[in-house]
Amino acid sequence: MSTLAPLRLLREPSNASEGNQSNATVGAGGGWCQGLDIPNELFLALGLVSLVENLLVVTAILKNRNLHSPTYYFICCLAVSDMLVSISNLTEMLFMLLLEHGVLVMRPSIVRHMDSVIDMLICSSVVSSLSFLGVIAVDRYITIFYALRYHSIMTLQRAVVTMASVWLASTVSSTVLITYYRSNTILLCLIGFFLFMLVLMLVLYIHMFALARHHLHSISSHQKPPTAHRGGSLKGAVTLTILLGVFFICWGPFFFHLILIVTCPTNPFCTCFFSYFNLFLILIICNSVIDPLIYAFRSQELRRTLREVVTCSW
């Protein structure tokens, strides 16, 4: 039984027959091409952990008025995106288990409709996660380099418009992706979007750390140290860089999978890589598990609020 419906649709290239893929896999290198047999219980456990963690992050941000700022609203949206991955995974797992054991009887048309809904949720979370990571990086960049004008540049109204635009674009793009998921053009657009956001965040973070290096040099030269506000902003940049690295490690293999589907669908090496698809799914879910841990450990205010939420000290 496979999980994460929309990603399952992209498990194999559409222009390669099963026979060709099977022969290529056998001839490519024996045992390591057999893939990994990952138990469904692992998908279920990771999904539950991710759901609880991200729900705590959202609750903490909504509870603490000190966290009611555009930056934390964007982080909250990122947590919601991770929750969508967990909810979709758990929902699909539950439906498939109920159908397999005959507890739930549904017409095929309804099953296909439910599958399409889950498809859209997952794809929307992919696009929104990428988008909000980019938005958070831009927001942090403005905080550091335009600190005196930050509140006039990133107003609450602009933040709300940005969040609404990201969710709307994610919904529309996920609908298009599910409808035309067999099209190489759609896959290239998704890959291009991933690469664009990655390059954008890398450029911003490199610039941020260039400033951090300059400040360290100033301190070592006994010059005036950076302000506490800017120092906190640089700490936030480190946090977001860690998030970027985690996201790249967790999502990179999946996007490389998409690249291989477009470029070499019948190549023996590529078909071997396709056989590890379940591992890529585990990495994707791990991304939504790791993100809240980074928020909790690197943000003192959020960590304190999370402690209050867990202990119910309202």
PDB file of C-alpha atoms in Angstrom:
ATOM      1  CA  MET A   1       0.000   0.000   0.000  1.00  0.00           C
ATOM      2  CA  SER A   2       1.421   3.365  -0.991  1.00  0.00           C
ATOM      3  CA  THR A   3       0.855   6.703   0.642  1.00  0.00           C
ATOM      4  CA  LEU A   4       0.679  10.373  -0.325  1.00  0.00           C
ATOM      5  CA  ALA A   5      -1.669  10.144  -3.276  1.00  0.00           C
ATOM      6  CA  PRO A   6      -0.364  12.884  -5.618  1.00  0.00           C
ATOM      7  CA  LEU A   7       3.205  11.760  -5.178  1.00  0.00           C
ATOM      8  CA  ARG A   8       2.091   8.211  -5.951  1.00  0.00           C
ATOM      9  CA  LEU A   9       0.842   9.501  -9.301  1.00  0.00           C
ATOM     10  CA  LEU A  10       4.412  10.592 -10.036  1.00  0.00           C
ATOM     11  CA  ARG A  11       5.994   7.329  -8.908  1.00  0.00           C
ATOM     12  CA  GLU A  12       6.766   6.230 -12.473  1.00  0.00           C
ATOM     13  CA  PRO A  13       7.063   8.035 -15.814  1.00  0.00           C
ATOM     14  CA  SER A  14       4.025   7.755 -18.041  1.00  0.00           C
ATOM     15  CA  ASN A  15       6.006   7.112 -21.213  1.00  0.00           C
ATOM     16  CA  ALA A  16       7.738   3.985 -19.942  1.00  0.00           C
ATOM     17  CA  SER A  17       5.949   0.684 -19.996  1.00  0.00           C
ATOM     18  CA  GLU A  18       6.055  -1.658 -17.034  1.00  0.00           C
ATOM     19  CA  GLY A  19       7.940  -4.238 -19.020  1.00  0.00           C
ATOM     20  CA  ASN A  20      10.662  -1.834 -20.076  1.00  0.00           C
ATOM     21  CA  GLN A  21      11.059  -0.486 -16.542  1.00  0.00           C
ATOM     22  CA  SER A  22      11.142  -3.930 -15.036  1.00  0.00           C
ATOM     23  CA  ASN A  23      13.811  -5.173 -17.482  1.00  0.00           C
ATOM     24  CA  ALA A  24      15.864  -2.033 -17.017  1.00  0.00           C
ATOM     25  CA  THR A  25      15.697  -2.372 -13.274  1.00  0.00           C
ATOM     26  CA  VAL A  26      16.871  -5.962 -13.327  1.00  0.00           C
ATOM     27  CA  GLY A  27      19.708  -5.204 -15.711  1.00  0.00           C
ATOM     28  CA  ALA A  28      20.814  -2.107 -13.871  1.00  0.00           C
ATOM     29  CA  GLY A  29      22.221  -3.683 -10.819  1.00  0.00           C
ATOM     30  CA  GLY A  30      20.468  -6.386  -8.912  1.00  0.00           C
ATOM     31  CA  GLY A  31      19.648  -5.986  -5.256  1.00  0.00           C
ATOM     32  CA  TRP A  32      19.996  -2.259  -4.675  1.00  0.00           C
ATOM     33  CA  CYS A  33      17.393  -1.608  -7.360  1.00  0.00           C
ATOM     34  CA  GLN A  34      14.693  -3.416  -5.401  1.00  0.00           C
ATOM     35  CA  GLY A  35      13.921  -0.317  -3.342  1.00  0.00           C
ATOM     36  CA  LEU A  36      12.888  -0.226   0.323  1.00  0.00           C
ATOM     37  CA  ASP A  37       9.910  -1.881   1.950  1.00  0.00           C
ATOM     38  CA  ILE A  38       8.809   0.772   4.438  1.00  0.00           C
ATOM     39  CA  PRO A  39       5.996  -0.304   6.808  1.00  0.00           C
ATOM     40  CA  ASN A  40       2.767   1.676   6.754  1.00  0.00           C
ATOM     41  CA  GLU A  41       3.022   2.070  10.533  1.00  0.00           C
ATOM     42  CA  LEU A  42       6.053   4.330  10.040  1.00  0.00           C
ATOM     43  CA  PHE A  43       4.092   6.624   7.718  1.00  0.00           C
ATOM     44  CA  LEU A  44       1.265   6.693  10.242  1.00  0.00           C
ATOM     45  CA  ALA A  45       3.536   7.398  13.233  1.00  0.00           C
ATOM     46  CA  LEU A  46       5.418  10.211  11.497  1.00  0.00           C
ATOM     47  CA  GLY A  47       2.150  11.733  10.317  1.00  0.00           C
ATOM     48  CA  LEU A  48       0.751  11.794  13.853  1.00  0.00           C
ATOM     49  CA  VAL A  49       3.929  13.303  15.312  1.00  0.00           C
ATOM     50  CA  SER A  50       4.010  15.982  12.623  1.00  0.00           C
ATOM     51  CA  LEU A  51       0.346  16.825  13.121  1.00  0.00           C
ATOM     52  CA  VAL A  52       0.742  17.270  16.886  1.00  0.00           C
ATOM     53  CA  GLU A  53       3.956  19.300  16.598  1.00  0.00           C
ATOM     54  CA  ASN A  54       2.654  21.728  13.981  1.00  0.00           C
ATOM     55  CA  LEU A  55      -0.664  22.095  15.791  1.00  0.00           C
ATOM     56  CA  LEU A  56       1.276  23.151  18.907  1.00  0.00           C
ATOM     57  CA  VAL A  57       3.256  25.707  16.875  1.00  0.00           C
ATOM     58  CA  VAL A  58       0.086  27.221  15.390  1.00  0.00           C
ATOM     59  CA  THR A  59      -1.585  27.292  18.813  1.00  0.00           C
ATOM     60  CA  ALA A  60       1.426  28.965  20.428  1.00  0.00           C
ATOM     61  CA  ILE A  61       1.602  31.683  17.785  1.00  0.00           C
ATOM     62  CA  LEU A  62      -2.119  32.413  18.030  1.00  0.00           C
ATOM     63  CA  LYS A  63      -2.009  32.409  21.849  1.00  0.00           C
ATOM     64  CA  ASN A  64       0.935  34.763  22.408  1.00  0.00           C
ATOM     65  CA  ARG A  65       0.272  38.358  21.386  1.00  0.00           C
ATOM     66  CA  ASN A  66       4.014  38.995  21.254  1.00  0.00           C
ATOM     67  CA  LEU A  67       4.131  36.593  18.316  1.00  0.00           C
ATOM     68  CA  HIS A  68       1.406  38.429  16.384  1.00  0.00           C
ATOM     69  CA  SER A  69       3.744  39.815  13.740  1.00  0.00           C
ATOM     70  CA  PRO A  70       4.100  39.222   9.982  1.00  0.00           C
ATOM     71  CA  THR A  71       7.169  37.007  10.502  1.00  0.00           C
ATOM     72  CA  TYR A  72       5.397  34.635  12.878  1.00  0.00           C
ATOM     73  CA  TYR A  73       2.227  34.706  10.799  1.00  0.00           C
ATOM     74  CA  PHE A  74       4.310  33.445   7.873  1.00  0.00           C
ATOM     75  CA  ILE A  75       5.832  30.764  10.111  1.00  0.00           C
ATOM     76  CA  CYS A  76       2.320  29.846  11.200  1.00  0.00           C
ATOM     77  CA  CYS A  77       1.298  29.415   7.560  1.00  0.00           C
ATOM     78  CA  LEU A  78       4.341  27.218   6.986  1.00  0.00           C
ATOM     79  CA  ALA A  79       3.253  25.069   9.934  1.00  0.00           C
ATOM     80  CA  VAL A  80      -0.242  24.828   8.434  1.00  0.00           C
ATOM     81  CA  SER A  81       1.325  23.632   5.181  1.00  0.00           C
ATOM     82  CA  ASP A  82       3.156  20.911   7.099  1.00  0.00           C
ATOM     83  CA  MET A  83      -0.105  20.010   8.833  1.00  0.00           C
ATOM     84  CA  LEU A  84      -1.736  19.535   5.435  1.00  0.00           C
ATOM     85  CA  VAL A  85       0.887  16.928   4.599  1.00  0.00           C
ATOM     86  CA  SER A  86       0.154  15.079   7.838  1.00  0.00           C
ATOM     87  CA  ILE A  87      -3.619  15.348   7.595  1.00  0.00           C
ATOM     88  CA  SER A  88      -3.646  14.180   3.981  1.00  0.00           C
ATOM     89  CA  ASN A  89      -1.344  11.281   4.789  1.00  0.00           C
ATOM     90  CA  LEU A  90      -3.410  10.184   7.789  1.00  0.00           C
ATOM     91  CA  THR A  91      -6.700  10.592   5.927  1.00  0.00           C
ATOM     92  CA  GLU A  92      -5.536   8.519   2.980  1.00  0.00           C
ATOM     93  CA  MET A  93      -4.083   5.866   5.283  1.00  0.00           C
ATOM     94  CA  LEU A  94      -7.358   5.628   7.206  1.00  0.00           C
ATOM     95  CA  PHE A  95      -9.499   5.352   4.067  1.00  0.00           C
ATOM     96  CA  MET A  96      -7.262   2.709   2.526  1.00  0.00           C
ATOM     97  CA  LEU A  97      -7.242   0.616   5.705  1.00  0.00           C
ATOM     98  CA  LEU A  98     -11.030   0.840   6.039  1.00  0.00           C
ATOM     99  CA  LEU A  99     -11.525  -0.083   2.383  1.00  0.00           C
ATOM    100  CA  GLU A 100      -9.062  -2.976   2.534  1.00  0.00           C
ATOM    101  CA  HIS A 101     -10.744  -4.512   5.593  1.00  0.00           C
ATOM    102  CA  GLY A 102     -14.243  -4.031   4.209  1.00  0.00           C
ATOM    103  CA  VAL A 103     -15.293  -1.690   7.019  1.00  0.00           C
ATOM    104  CA  LEU A 104     -16.023   1.086   4.543  1.00  0.00           C
ATOM    105  CA  VAL A 105     -17.797   0.407   1.276  1.00  0.00           C
ATOM    106  CA  MET A 106     -17.775   3.179  -1.305  1.00  0.00           C
ATOM    107  CA  ARG A 107     -18.472   3.454  -4.991  1.00  0.00           C
ATOM    108  CA  PRO A 108     -15.385   3.720  -7.219  1.00  0.00           C
ATOM    109  CA  SER A 109     -16.433   7.190  -8.363  1.00  0.00           C
ATOM    110  CA  ILE A 110     -16.500   8.444  -4.763  1.00  0.00           C
ATOM    111  CA  VAL A 111     -13.127   6.845  -4.052  1.00  0.00           C
ATOM    112  CA  ARG A 112     -11.636   8.631  -7.069  1.00  0.00           C
ATOM    113  CA  HIS A 113     -13.168  11.902  -5.909  1.00  0.00           C
ATOM    114  CA  MET A 114     -11.686  11.514  -2.424  1.00  0.00           C
ATOM    115  CA  ASP A 115      -8.333  10.644  -3.956  1.00  0.00           C
ATOM    116  CA  SER A 116      -8.413  13.831  -6.018  1.00  0.00           C
ATOM    117  CA  VAL A 117      -9.162  15.913  -2.916  1.00  0.00           C
ATOM    118  CA  ILE A 118      -6.191  14.383  -1.096  1.00  0.00           C
ATOM    119  CA  ASP A 119      -4.075  14.964  -4.205  1.00  0.00           C
ATOM    120  CA  MET A 120      -4.909  18.662  -4.137  1.00  0.00           C
ATOM    121  CA  LEU A 121      -4.162  18.987  -0.415  1.00  0.00           C
ATOM    122  CA  ILE A 122      -0.707  17.467  -0.752  1.00  0.00           C
ATOM    123  CA  CYS A 123       0.246  19.401  -3.889  1.00  0.00           C
ATOM    124  CA  SER A 124      -1.029  22.625  -2.350  1.00  0.00           C
ATOM    125  CA  SER A 125       1.130  22.010   0.729  1.00  0.00           C
ATOM    126  CA  VAL A 126       4.204  21.458  -1.477  1.00  0.00           C
ATOM    127  CA  VAL A 127       3.779  24.751  -3.325  1.00  0.00           C
ATOM    128  CA  SER A 128       2.756  26.705  -0.217  1.00  0.00           C
ATOM    129  CA  SER A 129       5.702  25.354   1.806  1.00  0.00           C
ATOM    130  CA  LEU A 130       8.141  26.482  -0.876  1.00  0.00           C
ATOM    131  CA  SER A 131       6.397  29.834  -1.185  1.00  0.00           C
ATOM    132  CA  PHE A 132       6.291  30.591   2.529  1.00  0.00           C
ATOM    133  CA  LEU A 133       9.950  29.650   2.946  1.00  0.00           C
ATOM    134  CA  GLY A 134      10.685  32.229   0.266  1.00  0.00           C
ATOM    135  CA  VAL A 135       8.373  34.798   1.860  1.00  0.00           C
ATOM    136  CA  ILE A 136       9.968  34.263   5.280  1.00  0.00           C
ATOM    137  CA  ALA A 137      13.425  34.705   3.767  1.00  0.00           C
ATOM    138  CA  VAL A 138      12.389  37.989   2.114  1.00  0.00           C
ATOM    139  CA  ASP A 139      10.775  39.148   5.367  1.00  0.00           C
ATOM    140  CA  ARG A 140      13.950  38.392   7.326  1.00  0.00           C
ATOM    141  CA  TYR A 141      16.033  40.168   4.689  1.00  0.00           C
ATOM    142  CA  ILE A 142      13.897  43.310   5.057  1.00  0.00           C
ATOM    143  CA  THR A 143      14.182  43.066   8.850  1.00  0.00           C
ATOM    144  CA  ILE A 144      17.988  43.072   8.684  1.00  0.00           C
ATOM    145  CA  PHE A 145      18.741  45.508   5.877  1.00  0.00           C
ATOM    146  CA  TYR A 146      15.755  47.861   6.225  1.00  0.00           C
ATOM    147  CA  ALA A 147      15.213  47.655   9.991  1.00  0.00           C
ATOM    148  CA  LEU A 148      14.109  51.281  10.429  1.00  0.00           C
ATOM    149  CA  ARG A 149      11.558  51.010   7.620  1.00  0.00           C
ATOM    150  CA  TYR A 150      10.425  47.430   8.289  1.00  0.00           C
ATOM    151  CA  HIS A 151       7.050  48.296   9.811  1.00  0.00           C
ATOM    152  CA  SER A 152       6.218  50.629   6.952  1.00  0.00           C
ATOM    153  CA  ILE A 153       7.314  48.090   4.325  1.00  0.00           C
ATOM    154  CA  MET A 154       5.848  44.905   5.821  1.00  0.00           C
ATOM    155  CA  THR A 155       2.511  46.116   7.150  1.00  0.00           C
ATOM    156  CA  LEU A 156      -0.125  43.755   8.500  1.00  0.00           C
ATOM    157  CA  GLN A 157      -2.297  44.441   5.445  1.00  0.00           C
ATOM    158  CA  ARG A 158       0.508  43.501   3.054  1.00  0.00           C
ATOM    159  CA  ALA A 159       1.221  40.390   5.093  1.00  0.00           C
ATOM    160  CA  VAL A 160      -2.416  39.307   4.869  1.00  0.00           C
ATOM    161  CA  VAL A 161      -2.471  39.949   1.109  1.00  0.00           C
ATOM    162  CA  THR A 162       0.758  37.952   0.720  1.00  0.00           C
ATOM    163  CA  MET A 163      -0.590  34.997   2.690  1.00  0.00           C
ATOM    164  CA  ALA A 164      -3.894  35.005   0.807  1.00  0.00           C
ATOM    165  CA  SER A 165      -2.076  35.207  -2.534  1.00  0.00           C
ATOM    166  CA  VAL A 166       0.173  32.263  -1.666  1.00  0.00           C
ATOM    167  CA  TRP A 167      -2.752  30.056  -0.629  1.00  0.00           C
ATOM    168  CA  LEU A 168      -4.752  31.030  -3.721  1.00  0.00           C
ATOM    169  CA  ALA A 169      -1.817  30.382  -6.053  1.00  0.00           C
ATOM    170  CA  SER A 170      -1.096  27.075  -4.306  1.00  0.00           C
ATOM    171  CA  THR A 171      -4.683  25.912  -4.732  1.00  0.00           C
ATOM    172  CA  VAL A 172      -4.822  26.863  -8.408  1.00  0.00           C
ATOM    173  CA  SER A 173      -1.428  25.333  -9.208  1.00  0.00           C
ATOM    174  CA  SER A 174      -2.259  22.109  -7.360  1.00  0.00           C
ATOM    175  CA  THR A 175      -5.469  21.784  -9.375  1.00  0.00           C
ATOM    176  CA  VAL A 176      -3.536  22.205 -12.618  1.00  0.00           C
ATOM    177  CA  LEU A 177      -0.873  19.735 -11.480  1.00  0.00           C
ATOM    178  CA  ILE A 178      -3.409  17.038 -10.583  1.00  0.00           C
ATOM    179  CA  THR A 179      -5.256  17.548 -13.860  1.00  0.00           C
ATOM    180  CA  TYR A 180      -2.153  17.413 -16.068  1.00  0.00           C
ATOM    181  CA  TYR A 181       0.291  15.474 -13.875  1.00  0.00           C
ATOM    182  CA  ARG A 182       1.362  13.315 -16.838  1.00  0.00           C
ATOM    183  CA  SER A 183       2.560  16.359 -18.774  1.00  0.00           C
ATOM    184  CA  ASN A 184       6.304  16.994 -18.797  1.00  0.00           C
ATOM    185  CA  THR A 185       5.579  20.718 -19.131  1.00  0.00           C
ATOM    186  CA  ILE A 186       3.788  20.732 -15.784  1.00  0.00           C
ATOM    187  CA  LEU A 187       6.620  18.783 -14.169  1.00  0.00           C
ATOM    188  CA  LEU A 188       9.171  21.224 -15.599  1.00  0.00           C
ATOM    189  CA  CYS A 189       7.189  24.149 -14.177  1.00  0.00           C
ATOM    190  CA  LEU A 190       7.178  22.509 -10.732  1.00  0.00           C
ATOM    191  CA  ILE A 191      10.917  21.791 -10.933  1.00  0.00           C
ATOM    192  CA  GLY A 192      11.601  25.333 -12.149  1.00  0.00           C
ATOM    193  CA  PHE A 193       9.599  26.796  -9.274  1.00  0.00           C
ATOM    194  CA  PHE A 194      11.576  24.715  -6.773  1.00  0.00           C
ATOM    195  CA  LEU A 195      14.911  25.805  -8.270  1.00  0.00           C
ATOM    196  CA  PHE A 196      13.823  29.461  -8.405  1.00  0.00           C
ATOM    197  CA  MET A 197      12.834  29.525  -4.736  1.00  0.00           C
ATOM    198  CA  LEU A 198      16.021  27.705  -3.767  1.00  0.00           C
ATOM    199  CA  VAL A 199      18.242  30.186  -5.625  1.00  0.00           C
ATOM    200  CA  LEU A 200      16.272  33.142  -4.208  1.00  0.00           C
ATOM    201  CA  MET A 201      16.722  31.957  -0.627  1.00  0.00           C
ATOM    202  CA  LEU A 202      20.386  31.113  -1.127  1.00  0.00           C
ATOM    203  CA  VAL A 203      21.112  34.597  -2.477  1.00  0.00           C
ATOM    204  CA  LEU A 204      19.298  36.276   0.404  1.00  0.00           C
ATOM    205  CA  TYR A 205      20.968  34.145   3.069  1.00  0.00           C
ATOM    206  CA  ILE A 206      24.429  34.607   1.566  1.00  0.00           C
ATOM    207  CA  HIS A 207      23.898  38.364   1.745  1.00  0.00           C
ATOM    208  CA  MET A 208      22.694  38.079   5.350  1.00  0.00           C
ATOM    209  CA  PHE A 209      25.713  36.077   6.419  1.00  0.00           C
ATOM    210  CA  ALA A 210      28.033  38.473   4.620  1.00  0.00           C
ATOM    211  CA  LEU A 211      26.659  41.116   6.969  1.00  0.00           C
ATOM    212  CA  ALA A 212      27.079  38.783   9.950  1.00  0.00           C
ATOM    213  CA  ARG A 213      30.710  38.197   9.007  1.00  0.00           C
ATOM    214  CA  HIS A 214      31.253  41.947   8.793  1.00  0.00           C
ATOM    215  CA  HIS A 215      29.826  42.354  12.311  1.00  0.00           C
ATOM    216  CA  LEU A 216      32.091  39.631  13.678  1.00  0.00           C
ATOM    217  CA  HIS A 217      35.053  41.375  12.089  1.00  0.00           C
ATOM    218  CA  SER A 218      33.978  44.636  13.717  1.00  0.00           C
ATOM    219  CA  ILE A 219      33.828  42.969  17.133  1.00  0.00           C
ATOM    220  CA  SER A 220      37.245  41.373  16.707  1.00  0.00           C
ATOM    221  CA  SER A 221      38.656  44.805  15.754  1.00  0.00           C
ATOM    222  CA  HIS A 222      37.193  46.337  18.980  1.00  0.00           C
ATOM    223  CA  GLN A 223      34.761  48.410  17.021  1.00  0.00           C
ATOM    224  CA  LYS A 224      31.178  49.097  18.026  1.00  0.00           C
ATOM    225  CA  PRO A 225      29.252  45.804  18.246  1.00  0.00           C
ATOM    226  CA  PRO A 226      25.988  45.289  16.392  1.00  0.00           C
ATOM    227  CA  THR A 227      22.738  46.236  18.079  1.00  0.00           C
ATOM    228  CA  ALA A 228      20.684  43.652  19.948  1.00  0.00           C
ATOM    229  CA  HIS A 229      17.885  43.962  17.390  1.00  0.00           C
ATOM    230  CA  ARG A 230      20.171  43.221  14.473  1.00  0.00           C
ATOM    231  CA  GLY A 231      21.870  40.437  16.433  1.00  0.00           C
ATOM    232  CA  GLY A 232      18.458  38.820  16.988  1.00  0.00           C
ATOM    233  CA  SER A 233      17.688  39.192  13.309  1.00  0.00           C
ATOM    234  CA  LEU A 234      20.921  37.417  12.417  1.00  0.00           C
ATOM    235  CA  LYS A 235      19.974  34.600  14.798  1.00  0.00           C
ATOM    236  CA  GLY A 236      16.683  34.386  12.925  1.00  0.00           C
ATOM    237  CA  ALA A 237      18.598  34.178   9.676  1.00  0.00           C
ATOM    238  CA  VAL A 238      20.529  31.200  11.055  1.00  0.00           C
ATOM    239  CA  THR A 239      17.242  29.526  11.970  1.00  0.00           C
ATOM    240  CA  LEU A 240      15.807  30.052   8.516  1.00  0.00           C
ATOM    241  CA  THR A 241      19.001  28.796   6.912  1.00  0.00           C
ATOM    242  CA  ILE A 242      18.688  25.588   8.915  1.00  0.00           C
ATOM    243  CA  LEU A 243      15.090  25.336   7.723  1.00  0.00           C
ATOM    244  CA  LEU A 244      16.277  25.797   4.146  1.00  0.00           C
ATOM    245  CA  GLY A 245      18.896  23.073   4.524  1.00  0.00           C
ATOM    246  CA  VAL A 246      16.397  20.665   6.059  1.00  0.00           C
ATOM    247  CA  PHE A 247      13.885  21.412   3.318  1.00  0.00           C
ATOM    248  CA  PHE A 248      16.476  20.842   0.591  1.00  0.00           C
ATOM    249  CA  ILE A 249      17.605  17.524   2.084  1.00  0.00           C
ATOM    250  CA  CYS A 250      14.042  16.301   2.580  1.00  0.00           C
ATOM    251  CA  TRP A 251      12.546  17.496  -0.705  1.00  0.00           C
ATOM    252  CA  GLY A 252      15.637  17.350  -2.945  1.00  0.00           C
ATOM    253  CA  PRO A 253      15.419  13.605  -3.734  1.00  0.00           C
ATOM    254  CA  PHE A 254      11.764  13.962  -4.752  1.00  0.00           C
ATOM    255  CA  PHE A 255      12.486  16.827  -7.150  1.00  0.00           C
ATOM    256  CA  PHE A 256      15.475  14.928  -8.507  1.00  0.00           C
ATOM    257  CA  HIS A 257      13.001  12.084  -9.063  1.00  0.00           C
ATOM    258  CA  LEU A 258      10.852  14.462 -11.135  1.00  0.00           C
ATOM    259  CA  ILE A 259      13.894  15.568 -13.146  1.00  0.00           C
ATOM    260  CA  LEU A 260      14.710  11.949 -13.974  1.00  0.00           C
ATOM    261  CA  ILE A 261      11.115  11.306 -15.038  1.00  0.00           C
ATOM    262  CA  VAL A 262      11.447  14.110 -17.579  1.00  0.00           C
ATOM    263  CA  THR A 263      15.016  13.445 -18.744  1.00  0.00           C
ATOM    264  CA  CYS A 264      15.576   9.664 -18.620  1.00  0.00           C
ATOM    265  CA  PRO A 265      12.375   7.682 -17.975  1.00  0.00           C
ATOM    266  CA  THR A 266      13.788   4.393 -19.322  1.00  0.00           C
ATOM    267  CA  ASN A 267      17.434   4.661 -18.323  1.00  0.00           C
ATOM    268  CA  PRO A 268      18.521   1.753 -16.028  1.00  0.00           C
ATOM    269  CA  PHE A 269      19.966   4.092 -13.398  1.00  0.00           C
ATOM    270  CA  CYS A 270      16.808   6.189 -13.388  1.00  0.00           C
ATOM    271  CA  THR A 271      14.516   3.194 -12.979  1.00  0.00           C
ATOM    272  CA  CYS A 272      16.640   2.087 -10.024  1.00  0.00           C
ATOM    273  CA  PHE A 273      16.235   5.537  -8.502  1.00  0.00           C
ATOM    274  CA  PHE A 274      12.455   5.340  -9.006  1.00  0.00           C
ATOM    275  CA  SER A 275      12.346   2.185  -6.864  1.00  0.00           C
ATOM    276  CA  TYR A 276      13.294   4.233  -3.780  1.00  0.00           C
ATOM    277  CA  PHE A 277      10.203   6.410  -4.061  1.00  0.00           C
ATOM    278  CA  ASN A 278       8.886   5.394  -0.618  1.00  0.00           C
ATOM    279  CA  LEU A 279      12.118   6.660   0.939  1.00  0.00           C
ATOM    280  CA  PHE A 280      11.516  10.044  -0.683  1.00  0.00           C
ATOM    281  CA  LEU A 281       8.044  10.092   0.859  1.00  0.00           C
ATOM    282  CA  ILE A 282       9.477   9.395   4.304  1.00  0.00           C
ATOM    283  CA  LEU A 283      11.921  12.291   3.871  1.00  0.00           C
ATOM    284  CA  ILE A 284       9.040  14.589   2.895  1.00  0.00           C
ATOM    285  CA  ILE A 285       7.099  13.718   6.039  1.00  0.00           C
ATOM    286  CA  CYS A 286      10.286  14.073   8.111  1.00  0.00           C
ATOM    287  CA  ASN A 287      10.534  17.676   6.892  1.00  0.00           C
ATOM    288  CA  SER A 288       7.194  18.492   8.509  1.00  0.00           C
ATOM    289  CA  VAL A 289       8.360  16.731  11.703  1.00  0.00           C
ATOM    290  CA  ILE A 290      11.699  18.564  11.960  1.00  0.00           C
ATOM    291  CA  ASP A 291      10.490  22.113  11.233  1.00  0.00           C
ATOM    292  CA  PRO A 292       8.552  22.590  14.519  1.00  0.00           C
ATOM    293  CA  LEU A 293      11.544  21.323  16.510  1.00  0.00           C
ATOM    294  CA  ILE A 294      13.683  24.046  14.944  1.00  0.00           C
ATOM    295  CA  TYR A 295      11.124  26.718  15.848  1.00  0.00           C
ATOM    296  CA  ALA A 296      10.865  25.506  19.449  1.00  0.00           C
ATOM    297  CA  PHE A 297      14.584  25.253  20.144  1.00  0.00           C
ATOM    298  CA  ARG A 298      15.742  28.459  18.441  1.00  0.00           C
ATOM    299  CA  SER A 299      12.961  30.888  19.409  1.00  0.00           C
ATOM    300  CA  GLN A 300      12.950  31.586  23.153  1.00  0.00           C
ATOM    301  CA  GLU A 301       9.560  33.324  23.054  1.00  0.00           C
ATOM    302  CA  LEU A 302       7.970  30.533  21.068  1.00  0.00           C
ATOM    303  CA  ARG A 303       9.632  27.907  23.264  1.00  0.00           C
ATOM    304  CA  ARG A 304       8.194  29.544  26.379  1.00  0.00           C
ATOM    305  CA  THR A 305       4.724  29.726  24.856  1.00  0.00           C
ATOM    306  CA  LEU A 306       4.901  26.100  23.731  1.00  0.00           C
ATOM    307  CA  ARG A 307       5.729  25.128  27.306  1.00  0.00           C
ATOM    308  CA  GLU A 308       2.668  27.039  28.497  1.00  0.00           C
ATOM    309  CA  VAL A 309       0.477  25.374  25.891  1.00  0.00           C
ATOM    310  CA  VAL A 310       1.696  21.899  26.785  1.00  0.00           C
ATOM    311  CA  THR A 311       1.221  22.479  30.522  1.00  0.00           C
ATOM    312  CA  CYS A 312      -2.157  24.189  29.887  1.00  0.00           C
ATOM    313  CA  SER A 313      -1.109  27.288  31.829  1.00  0.00           C
ATOM    314  CA  TRP A 314      -3.413  29.697  30.060  1.00  0.00           C
TER     315      TRP A 314
END
